[in-house]
C-alpha cells in the first residue's frame, strides 16, 4: 500500500495512467519479464526522464502535469532533433533514446488498446543513419597531462577524480565498465590486471601499467584502507549518510567536465567538452600513433570475442602489456608527444568506432 506522502504525490499527477504504466514498465516489466540488465533499465529511465522534462519545458508546465496526449509524433521528433542539435549527441545515442520511447509505448498499448494509434504514430519516426566513416575525436597528450594535473589531490575528492581519469585512460574502459569494477576484479601482483565486465555479459582482462598501479595503491590507502583483495566493494563509490553505492555515470561526467574547464585555463589543447568515452578514444589513438597494431588495439578495447579460459586470458593480457609498453613505455606521464595526423582514408575507416 502507498504511504500517505506517496498518495499525496500521486494526487498531483495529471495523468496517473502514464506514470503508473511507466513505473510498472521500469520496475516490473523490464527487469522481471524482459530480464533486462540494470544498465538497460537505467538507459530507458534516463530517456523517459529527459523526454518528460523536455515536454514540460516546451509546455511550460511541471513535469508531473505531462499527459499521454502530449506525447505525439511532432513532440518526440522535436525532442530527438533537440538532442542532436543542442546536446550534440550522435546517431547511435539518438536511436537508443527513440528505441526506449517506442518500447514503453508498445508496452502501454499492450496494456491499454487506446494507445495503439500512438505506437503506430511513433513508428513513423525514422532511425537516423550513422555516418559510415567519421573522424575519431581524441585528445592530445598535452591535454591528457593537463587534465591529470587539474584535480587538487590534496583533497579526497580530487584524489578520487584524478585516479578515475587515469584509470579510464590506462584501461580504455567504457565508463560503465569502469564504474562496475569491484576490488575483487583487481589483480595486483607481478602482472597487474583488471577484469572488465563489458556489453552483453562479456568480460576481458586488461593490463594495468606501472604508474597506474602506483596511483591505485595511493587511492586504495585513502578509499579502501584495509580492504580485502576479495572484497566486492565498488572501486569507485559515493558515500551518503554512511552508506556506499557505486558512482553513477552522471556524477563521473560532471566531475570530468569540471576538470576540463579548469585544464583549459592552462592548456588550450583541452577540448571544451570532455566526456568519459573520449578517454577511450584517446588511449586507442595514442597507442596507434606510437605504433601499436590495430588488431591488438581492437582486442584490447573488447571489440572482438576474447577467450575466458584463464590460461588464454593470462597469455593475452601479457601480449597486450608488452605491446603497450613497447608503444608508449611504462609511464603515463612521461610519454613524448608525437606530431601525427590521421589523414589516410583506409586508416580512418579501420579506426571508426574506437
GROMACS .gro file of C-alpha atoms in nm:
model
  354
    1UNK     CA    1   0.000   0.000   0.000
    2UNK     CA    2   0.133   0.350  -0.081
    3UNK     CA    3   0.221   0.576   0.208
    4UNK     CA    4   0.029   0.897   0.278
    5UNK     CA    5   0.307   1.102   0.118
    6UNK     CA    6   0.303   0.879  -0.191
    7UNK     CA    7  -0.073   0.919  -0.211
    8UNK     CA    8  -0.048   1.298  -0.194
    9UNK     CA    9   0.224   1.290  -0.463
   10UNK     CA   10   0.007   1.075  -0.691
   11UNK     CA   11  -0.276   1.324  -0.641
   12UNK     CA   12  -0.064   1.591  -0.807
   13UNK     CA   13  -0.011   1.381  -1.118
   14UNK     CA   14  -0.240   1.493  -1.400
   15UNK     CA   15  -0.224   1.165  -1.596
   16UNK     CA   16  -0.190   0.890  -1.335
   17UNK     CA   17  -0.213   0.621  -1.602
   18UNK     CA   18   0.100   0.749  -1.778
   19UNK     CA   19   0.314   0.746  -1.465
   20UNK     CA   20   0.165   0.423  -1.332
   21UNK     CA   21   0.239   0.239  -1.658
   22UNK     CA   22   0.586   0.393  -1.674
   23UNK     CA   23   0.659   0.279  -1.320
   24UNK     CA   24   0.545  -0.077  -1.397
   25UNK     CA   25   0.743  -0.077  -1.722
   26UNK     CA   26   1.068   0.021  -1.548
   27UNK     CA   27   1.030  -0.168  -1.221
   28UNK     CA   28   0.844  -0.484  -1.323
   29UNK     CA   29   0.826  -0.546  -1.698
   30UNK     CA   30   1.186  -0.473  -1.800
   31UNK     CA   31   1.371  -0.644  -1.512
   32UNK     CA   32   1.129  -0.932  -1.442
   33UNK     CA   33   0.971  -1.017  -1.776
   34UNK     CA   34   1.228  -0.898  -2.028
   35UNK     CA   35   1.517  -0.981  -1.791
   36UNK     CA   36   1.684  -0.656  -1.897
   37UNK     CA   37   2.013  -0.566  -1.731
   38UNK     CA   38   2.028  -0.286  -1.475
   39UNK     CA   39   2.217  -0.074  -1.729
   40UNK     CA   40   1.939  -0.119  -1.986
   41UNK     CA   41   1.674  -0.021  -1.732
   42UNK     CA   42   1.882   0.281  -1.639
   43UNK     CA   43   1.914   0.386  -2.004
   44UNK     CA   44   1.536   0.360  -2.056
   45UNK     CA   45   1.472   0.555  -1.737
   46UNK     CA   46   1.714   0.827  -1.849
   47UNK     CA   47   1.546   0.853  -2.189
   48UNK     CA   48   1.198   0.893  -2.041
   49UNK     CA   49   1.308   1.128  -1.767
   50UNK     CA   50   1.470   1.350  -2.029
   51UNK     CA   51   1.171   1.335  -2.265
   52UNK     CA   52   0.925   1.426  -1.989
   53UNK     CA   53   1.145   1.718  -1.882
   54UNK     CA   54   1.167   1.834  -2.244
   55UNK     CA   55   0.788   1.822  -2.291
   56UNK     CA   56   0.734   2.004  -1.960
   57UNK     CA   57   0.978   2.274  -2.071
   58UNK     CA   58   0.808   2.315  -2.408
   59UNK     CA   59   0.462   2.332  -2.249
   60UNK     CA   60   0.586   2.542  -1.954
   61UNK     CA   61   0.425   2.308  -1.705
   62UNK     CA   62   0.551   2.089  -1.417
   63UNK     CA   63   0.681   1.751  -1.530
   64UNK     CA   64   0.407   1.574  -1.332
   65UNK     CA   65   0.148   1.753  -1.549
   66UNK     CA   66   0.265   1.584  -1.870
   67UNK     CA   67  -0.001   1.356  -2.020
   68UNK     CA   68  -0.014   1.085  -2.284
   69UNK     CA   69  -0.188   1.333  -2.516
   70UNK     CA   70   0.130   1.543  -2.525
   71UNK     CA   71   0.348   1.255  -2.644
   72UNK     CA   72   0.282   1.294  -3.015
   73UNK     CA   73   0.491   1.242  -3.329
   74UNK     CA   74   0.581   1.613  -3.356
   75UNK     CA   75   0.686   1.641  -2.990
   76UNK     CA   76   0.903   1.327  -2.992
   77UNK     CA   77   1.062   1.426  -3.324
   78UNK     CA   78   1.138   1.774  -3.184
   79UNK     CA   79   1.292   1.616  -2.875
   80UNK     CA   80   1.519   1.397  -3.089
   81UNK     CA   81   1.622   1.697  -3.300
   82UNK     CA   82   1.700   1.887  -2.980
   83UNK     CA   83   1.922   1.603  -2.864
   84UNK     CA   84   2.119   1.614  -3.189
   85UNK     CA   85   2.137   1.990  -3.235
   86UNK     CA   86   2.156   2.123  -2.879
   87UNK     CA   87   2.306   1.836  -2.681
   88UNK     CA   88   2.541   1.724  -2.959
   89UNK     CA   89   2.467   1.352  -2.932
   90UNK     CA   90   2.547   1.114  -3.218
   91UNK     CA   91   2.309   0.899  -3.423
   92UNK     CA   92   2.362   0.590  -3.207
   93UNK     CA   93   2.254   0.763  -2.884
   94UNK     CA   94   1.962   0.930  -3.062
   95UNK     CA   95   1.844   0.595  -3.194
   96UNK     CA   96   1.877   0.438  -2.849
   97UNK     CA   97   1.657   0.712  -2.700
   98UNK     CA   98   1.398   0.655  -2.973
   99UNK     CA   99   1.406   0.279  -2.910
  100UNK     CA  100   1.344   0.338  -2.536
  101UNK     CA  101   1.048   0.565  -2.611
  102UNK     CA  102   0.896   0.320  -2.859
  103UNK     CA  103   0.945   0.025  -2.623
  104UNK     CA  104   0.739   0.188  -2.348
  105UNK     CA  105   0.465   0.300  -2.586
  106UNK     CA  106   0.445  -0.056  -2.725
  107UNK     CA  107   0.414  -0.184  -2.367
  108UNK     CA  108   0.148   0.077  -2.287
  109UNK     CA  109  -0.053  -0.013  -2.599
  110UNK     CA  110  -0.044  -0.381  -2.499
  111UNK     CA  111  -0.188  -0.284  -2.160
  112UNK     CA  112  -0.428  -0.021  -2.293
  113UNK     CA  113  -0.551  -0.065  -2.653
  114UNK     CA  114  -0.632   0.306  -2.679
  115UNK     CA  115  -0.257   0.375  -2.716
  116UNK     CA  116  -0.210   0.152  -3.022
  117UNK     CA  117  -0.254   0.452  -3.252
  118UNK     CA  118   0.022   0.636  -3.066
  119UNK     CA  119   0.251   0.336  -3.111
  120UNK     CA  120   0.183   0.342  -3.487
  121UNK     CA  121   0.243   0.716  -3.496
  122UNK     CA  122   0.586   0.694  -3.334
  123UNK     CA  123   0.682   0.403  -3.561
  124UNK     CA  124   0.688   0.658  -3.845
  125UNK     CA  125   0.989   0.839  -3.692
  126UNK     CA  126   1.289   0.729  -3.892
  127UNK     CA  127   1.602   0.579  -3.745
  128UNK     CA  128   1.893   0.815  -3.808
  129UNK     CA  129   2.160   0.655  -4.021
  130UNK     CA  130   2.509   0.659  -3.878
  131UNK     CA  131   2.788   0.824  -4.067
  132UNK     CA  132   2.965   0.519  -4.200
  133UNK     CA  133   3.307   0.674  -4.156
  134UNK     CA  134   3.385   0.975  -3.947
  135UNK     CA  135   3.684   1.133  -3.786
  136UNK     CA  136   3.765   0.993  -3.445
  137UNK     CA  137   3.773   1.256  -3.170
  138UNK     CA  138   4.065   1.229  -2.930
  139UNK     CA  139   4.285   1.448  -2.710
  140UNK     CA  140   4.649   1.537  -2.746
  141UNK     CA  141   4.896   1.403  -2.491
  142UNK     CA  142   4.942   1.760  -2.364
  143UNK     CA  143   4.566   1.777  -2.295
  144UNK     CA  144   4.577   1.446  -2.108
  145UNK     CA  145   4.859   1.571  -1.885
  146UNK     CA  146   4.672   1.897  -1.818
  147UNK     CA  147   4.359   1.706  -1.717
  148UNK     CA  148   4.554   1.476  -1.486
  149UNK     CA  149   4.701   1.785  -1.319
  150UNK     CA  150   4.365   1.966  -1.278
  151UNK     CA  151   4.225   1.793  -0.962
  152UNK     CA  152   4.353   1.908  -0.624
  153UNK     CA  153   4.488   1.575  -0.500
  154UNK     CA  154   4.534   1.721  -0.151
  155UNK     CA  155   4.160   1.665  -0.115
  156UNK     CA  156   3.990   1.327  -0.102
  157UNK     CA  157   3.758   1.401  -0.396
  158UNK     CA  158   4.045   1.539  -0.604
  159UNK     CA  159   4.245   1.222  -0.545
  160UNK     CA  160   3.950   1.007  -0.648
  161UNK     CA  161   3.872   1.210  -0.959
  162UNK     CA  162   4.230   1.209  -1.080
  163UNK     CA  163   4.254   0.834  -1.039
  164UNK     CA  164   3.923   0.783  -1.221
  165UNK     CA  165   4.061   0.971  -1.524
  166UNK     CA  166   4.390   0.780  -1.508
  167UNK     CA  167   4.200   0.452  -1.485
  168UNK     CA  168   3.977   0.536  -1.783
  169UNK     CA  169   4.279   0.633  -1.993
  170UNK     CA  170   4.502   0.341  -1.900
  171UNK     CA  171   4.240   0.070  -1.938
  172UNK     CA  172   4.044   0.213  -2.232
  173UNK     CA  173   3.732   0.111  -2.040
  174UNK     CA  174   3.385   0.232  -2.120
  175UNK     CA  175   3.256   0.448  -1.835
  176UNK     CA  176   3.008   0.187  -1.711
  177UNK     CA  177   3.277  -0.083  -1.727
  178UNK     CA  178   3.498   0.132  -1.504
  179UNK     CA  179   3.220   0.210  -1.257
  180UNK     CA  180   3.122  -0.159  -1.239
  181UNK     CA  181   3.472  -0.261  -1.124
  182UNK     CA  182   3.489  -0.411  -0.777
  183UNK     CA  183   3.801  -0.460  -0.570
  184UNK     CA  184   3.792  -0.835  -0.639
  185UNK     CA  185   3.824  -0.756  -1.011
  186UNK     CA  186   4.174  -0.621  -0.950
  187UNK     CA  187   4.477  -0.847  -0.951
  188UNK     CA  188   4.784  -0.672  -0.818
  189UNK     CA  189   5.090  -0.896  -0.840
  190UNK     CA  190   5.384  -0.917  -1.081
  191UNK     CA  191   5.133  -0.893  -1.368
  192UNK     CA  192   4.872  -0.637  -1.250
  193UNK     CA  193   4.537  -0.660  -1.430
  194UNK     CA  194   4.174  -0.561  -1.402
  195UNK     CA  195   3.878  -0.765  -1.522
  196UNK     CA  196   3.622  -0.551  -1.706
  197UNK     CA  197   3.261  -0.659  -1.747
  198UNK     CA  198   3.155  -0.537  -2.089
  199UNK     CA  199   2.845  -0.530  -2.302
  200UNK     CA  200   2.639  -0.846  -2.333
  201UNK     CA  201   2.799  -1.003  -2.027
  202UNK     CA  202   3.137  -1.035  -2.200
  203UNK     CA  203   3.446  -0.997  -1.986
  204UNK     CA  204   3.801  -0.907  -2.076
  205UNK     CA  205   4.120  -0.880  -1.876
  206UNK     CA  206   4.339  -0.579  -1.943
  207UNK     CA  207   4.681  -0.489  -1.802
  208UNK     CA  208   4.746  -0.204  -1.561
  209UNK     CA  209   5.061  -0.003  -1.623
  210UNK     CA  210   5.321   0.061  -1.353
  211UNK     CA  211   5.224   0.425  -1.294
  212UNK     CA  212   4.857   0.334  -1.271
  213UNK     CA  213   4.931   0.072  -1.005
  214UNK     CA  214   5.116   0.336  -0.801
  215UNK     CA  215   4.817   0.570  -0.824
  216UNK     CA  216   4.590   0.276  -0.737
  217UNK     CA  217   4.791   0.200  -0.422
  218UNK     CA  218   4.758   0.563  -0.313
  219UNK     CA  219   4.385   0.565  -0.392
  220UNK     CA  220   4.325   0.238  -0.204
  221UNK     CA  221   4.506   0.366   0.105
  222UNK     CA  222   4.254   0.650   0.128
  223UNK     CA  223   3.928   0.498  -0.003
  224UNK     CA  224   3.967   0.128   0.077
  225UNK     CA  225   4.216   0.110   0.364
  226UNK     CA  226   4.248  -0.244   0.498
  227UNK     CA  227   4.004  -0.383   0.241
  228UNK     CA  228   4.046  -0.748   0.141
  229UNK     CA  229   4.159  -0.825  -0.212
  230UNK     CA  230   3.846  -1.042  -0.240
  231UNK     CA  231   3.612  -0.761  -0.137
  232UNK     CA  232   3.302  -0.699  -0.350
  233UNK     CA  233   3.306  -0.327  -0.268
  234UNK     CA  234   3.287  -0.092  -0.566
  235UNK     CA  235   3.626   0.052  -0.661
  236UNK     CA  236   3.468   0.393  -0.728
  237UNK     CA  237   3.188   0.485  -0.492
  238UNK     CA  238   2.997   0.772  -0.341
  239UNK     CA  239   2.903   0.787   0.024
  240UNK     CA  240   2.581   0.935   0.158
  241UNK     CA  241   2.480   0.919   0.521
  242UNK     CA  242   2.739   0.650   0.587
  243UNK     CA  243   2.614   0.425   0.307
  244UNK     CA  244   2.825   0.348  -0.001
  245UNK     CA  245   2.695   0.299  -0.352
  246UNK     CA  246   2.857   0.276  -0.693
  247UNK     CA  247   2.934   0.609  -0.853
  248UNK     CA  248   2.686   0.682  -1.133
  249UNK     CA  249   2.797   0.787  -1.479
  250UNK     CA  250   2.626   1.127  -1.448
  251UNK     CA  251   2.848   1.209  -1.150
  252UNK     CA  252   3.156   1.098  -1.344
  253UNK     CA  253   3.059   1.311  -1.644
  254UNK     CA  254   3.003   1.622  -1.434
  255UNK     CA  255   3.332   1.580  -1.248
  256UNK     CA  256   3.535   1.523  -1.564
  257UNK     CA  257   3.377   1.823  -1.738
  258UNK     CA  258   3.462   2.035  -1.435
  259UNK     CA  259   3.830   1.949  -1.475
  260UNK     CA  260   3.815   2.012  -1.848
  261UNK     CA  261   3.711   2.370  -1.778
  262UNK     CA  262   3.993   2.410  -1.525
  263UNK     CA  263   4.254   2.250  -1.751
  264UNK     CA  264   4.164   2.472  -2.048
  265UNK     CA  265   4.288   2.770  -1.847
  266UNK     CA  266   4.643   2.638  -1.882
  267UNK     CA  267   4.620   2.420  -2.194
  268UNK     CA  268   4.411   2.521  -2.495
  269UNK     CA  269   4.452   2.167  -2.634
  270UNK     CA  270   4.188   2.053  -2.385
  271UNK     CA  271   3.852   2.029  -2.568
  272UNK     CA  272   3.563   2.240  -2.440
  273UNK     CA  273   3.365   1.922  -2.385
  274UNK     CA  274   3.540   1.620  -2.235
  275UNK     CA  275   3.314   1.318  -2.188
  276UNK     CA  276   3.421   0.985  -2.032
  277UNK     CA  277   3.425   0.796  -2.365
  278UNK     CA  278   3.678   1.045  -2.500
  279UNK     CA  279   3.939   0.884  -2.273
  280UNK     CA  280   3.884   0.551  -2.451
  281UNK     CA  281   3.919   0.710  -2.795
  282UNK     CA  282   4.226   0.899  -2.681
  283UNK     CA  283   4.410   0.599  -2.540
  284UNK     CA  284   4.342   0.397  -2.854
  285UNK     CA  285   4.466   0.677  -3.079
  286UNK     CA  286   4.780   0.734  -2.873
  287UNK     CA  287   4.865   0.365  -2.886
  288UNK     CA  288   4.811   0.364  -3.261
  289UNK     CA  289   5.023   0.676  -3.306
  290UNK     CA  290   5.303   0.507  -3.112
  291UNK     CA  291   5.294   0.203  -3.338
  292UNK     CA  292   5.063  -0.049  -3.170
  293UNK     CA  293   4.892  -0.285  -3.416
  294UNK     CA  294   4.526  -0.204  -3.486
  295UNK     CA  295   4.423  -0.567  -3.436
  296UNK     CA  296   4.574  -0.567  -3.089
  297UNK     CA  297   4.405  -0.236  -3.007
  298UNK     CA  298   4.069  -0.374  -3.120
  299UNK     CA  299   4.106  -0.682  -2.900
  300UNK     CA  300   4.224  -0.473  -2.606
  301UNK     CA  301   3.917  -0.250  -2.635
  302UNK     CA  302   3.690  -0.553  -2.637
  303UNK     CA  303   3.565  -0.516  -2.992
  304UNK     CA  304   3.618  -0.888  -3.059
  305UNK     CA  305   3.533  -1.205  -2.871
  306UNK     CA  306   3.802  -1.281  -2.612
  307UNK     CA  307   3.895  -1.612  -2.451
  308UNK     CA  308   3.764  -1.651  -2.098
  309UNK     CA  309   3.976  -1.953  -2.011
  310UNK     CA  310   4.228  -1.834  -1.754
  311UNK     CA  311   4.539  -1.958  -1.928
  312UNK     CA  312   4.445  -1.785  -2.253
  313UNK     CA  313   4.334  -1.471  -2.072
  314UNK     CA  314   4.674  -1.457  -1.896
  315UNK     CA  315   4.869  -1.502  -2.218
  316UNK     CA  316   4.653  -1.245  -2.398
  317UNK     CA  317   4.698  -0.995  -2.116
  318UNK     CA  318   5.075  -1.030  -2.128
  319UNK     CA  319   5.077  -0.978  -2.505
  320UNK     CA  320   4.874  -0.660  -2.461
  321UNK     CA  321   5.103  -0.539  -2.182
  322UNK     CA  322   5.416  -0.588  -2.390
  323UNK     CA  323   5.256  -0.416  -2.688
  324UNK     CA  324   5.154  -0.116  -2.476
  325UNK     CA  325   5.495  -0.089  -2.312
  326UNK     CA  326   5.667  -0.114  -2.649
  327UNK     CA  327   5.439   0.152  -2.792
  328UNK     CA  328   5.439   0.405  -2.510
  329UNK     CA  329   5.670   0.293  -2.234
  330UNK     CA  330   5.559   0.203  -1.882
  331UNK     CA  331   5.470   0.552  -1.759
  332UNK     CA  332   5.157   0.752  -1.833
  333UNK     CA  333   5.308   1.090  -1.762
  334UNK     CA  334   5.643   1.054  -1.936
  335UNK     CA  335   5.542   0.988  -2.295
  336UNK     CA  336   5.673   1.218  -2.562
  337UNK     CA  337   5.427   1.394  -2.789
  338UNK     CA  338   5.417   1.275  -3.148
  339UNK     CA  339   5.337   1.502  -3.440
  340UNK     CA  340   5.085   1.283  -3.620
  341UNK     CA  341   4.771   1.340  -3.823
  342UNK     CA  342   4.528   1.073  -3.932
  343UNK     CA  343   4.456   1.152  -4.295
  344UNK     CA  344   4.459   0.817  -4.476
  345UNK     CA  345   4.101   0.720  -4.565
  346UNK     CA  346   4.156   0.348  -4.511
  347UNK     CA  347   4.303   0.414  -4.166
  348UNK     CA  348   4.005   0.628  -4.074
  349UNK     CA  349   3.770   0.350  -4.180
  350UNK     CA  350   3.950   0.099  -3.963
  351UNK     CA  351   3.963   0.335  -3.667
  352UNK     CA  352   3.594   0.418  -3.688
  353UNK     CA  353   3.417   0.320  -3.371
  354UNK     CA  354   3.719   0.307  -3.138
   0.00000   0.00000   0.00000
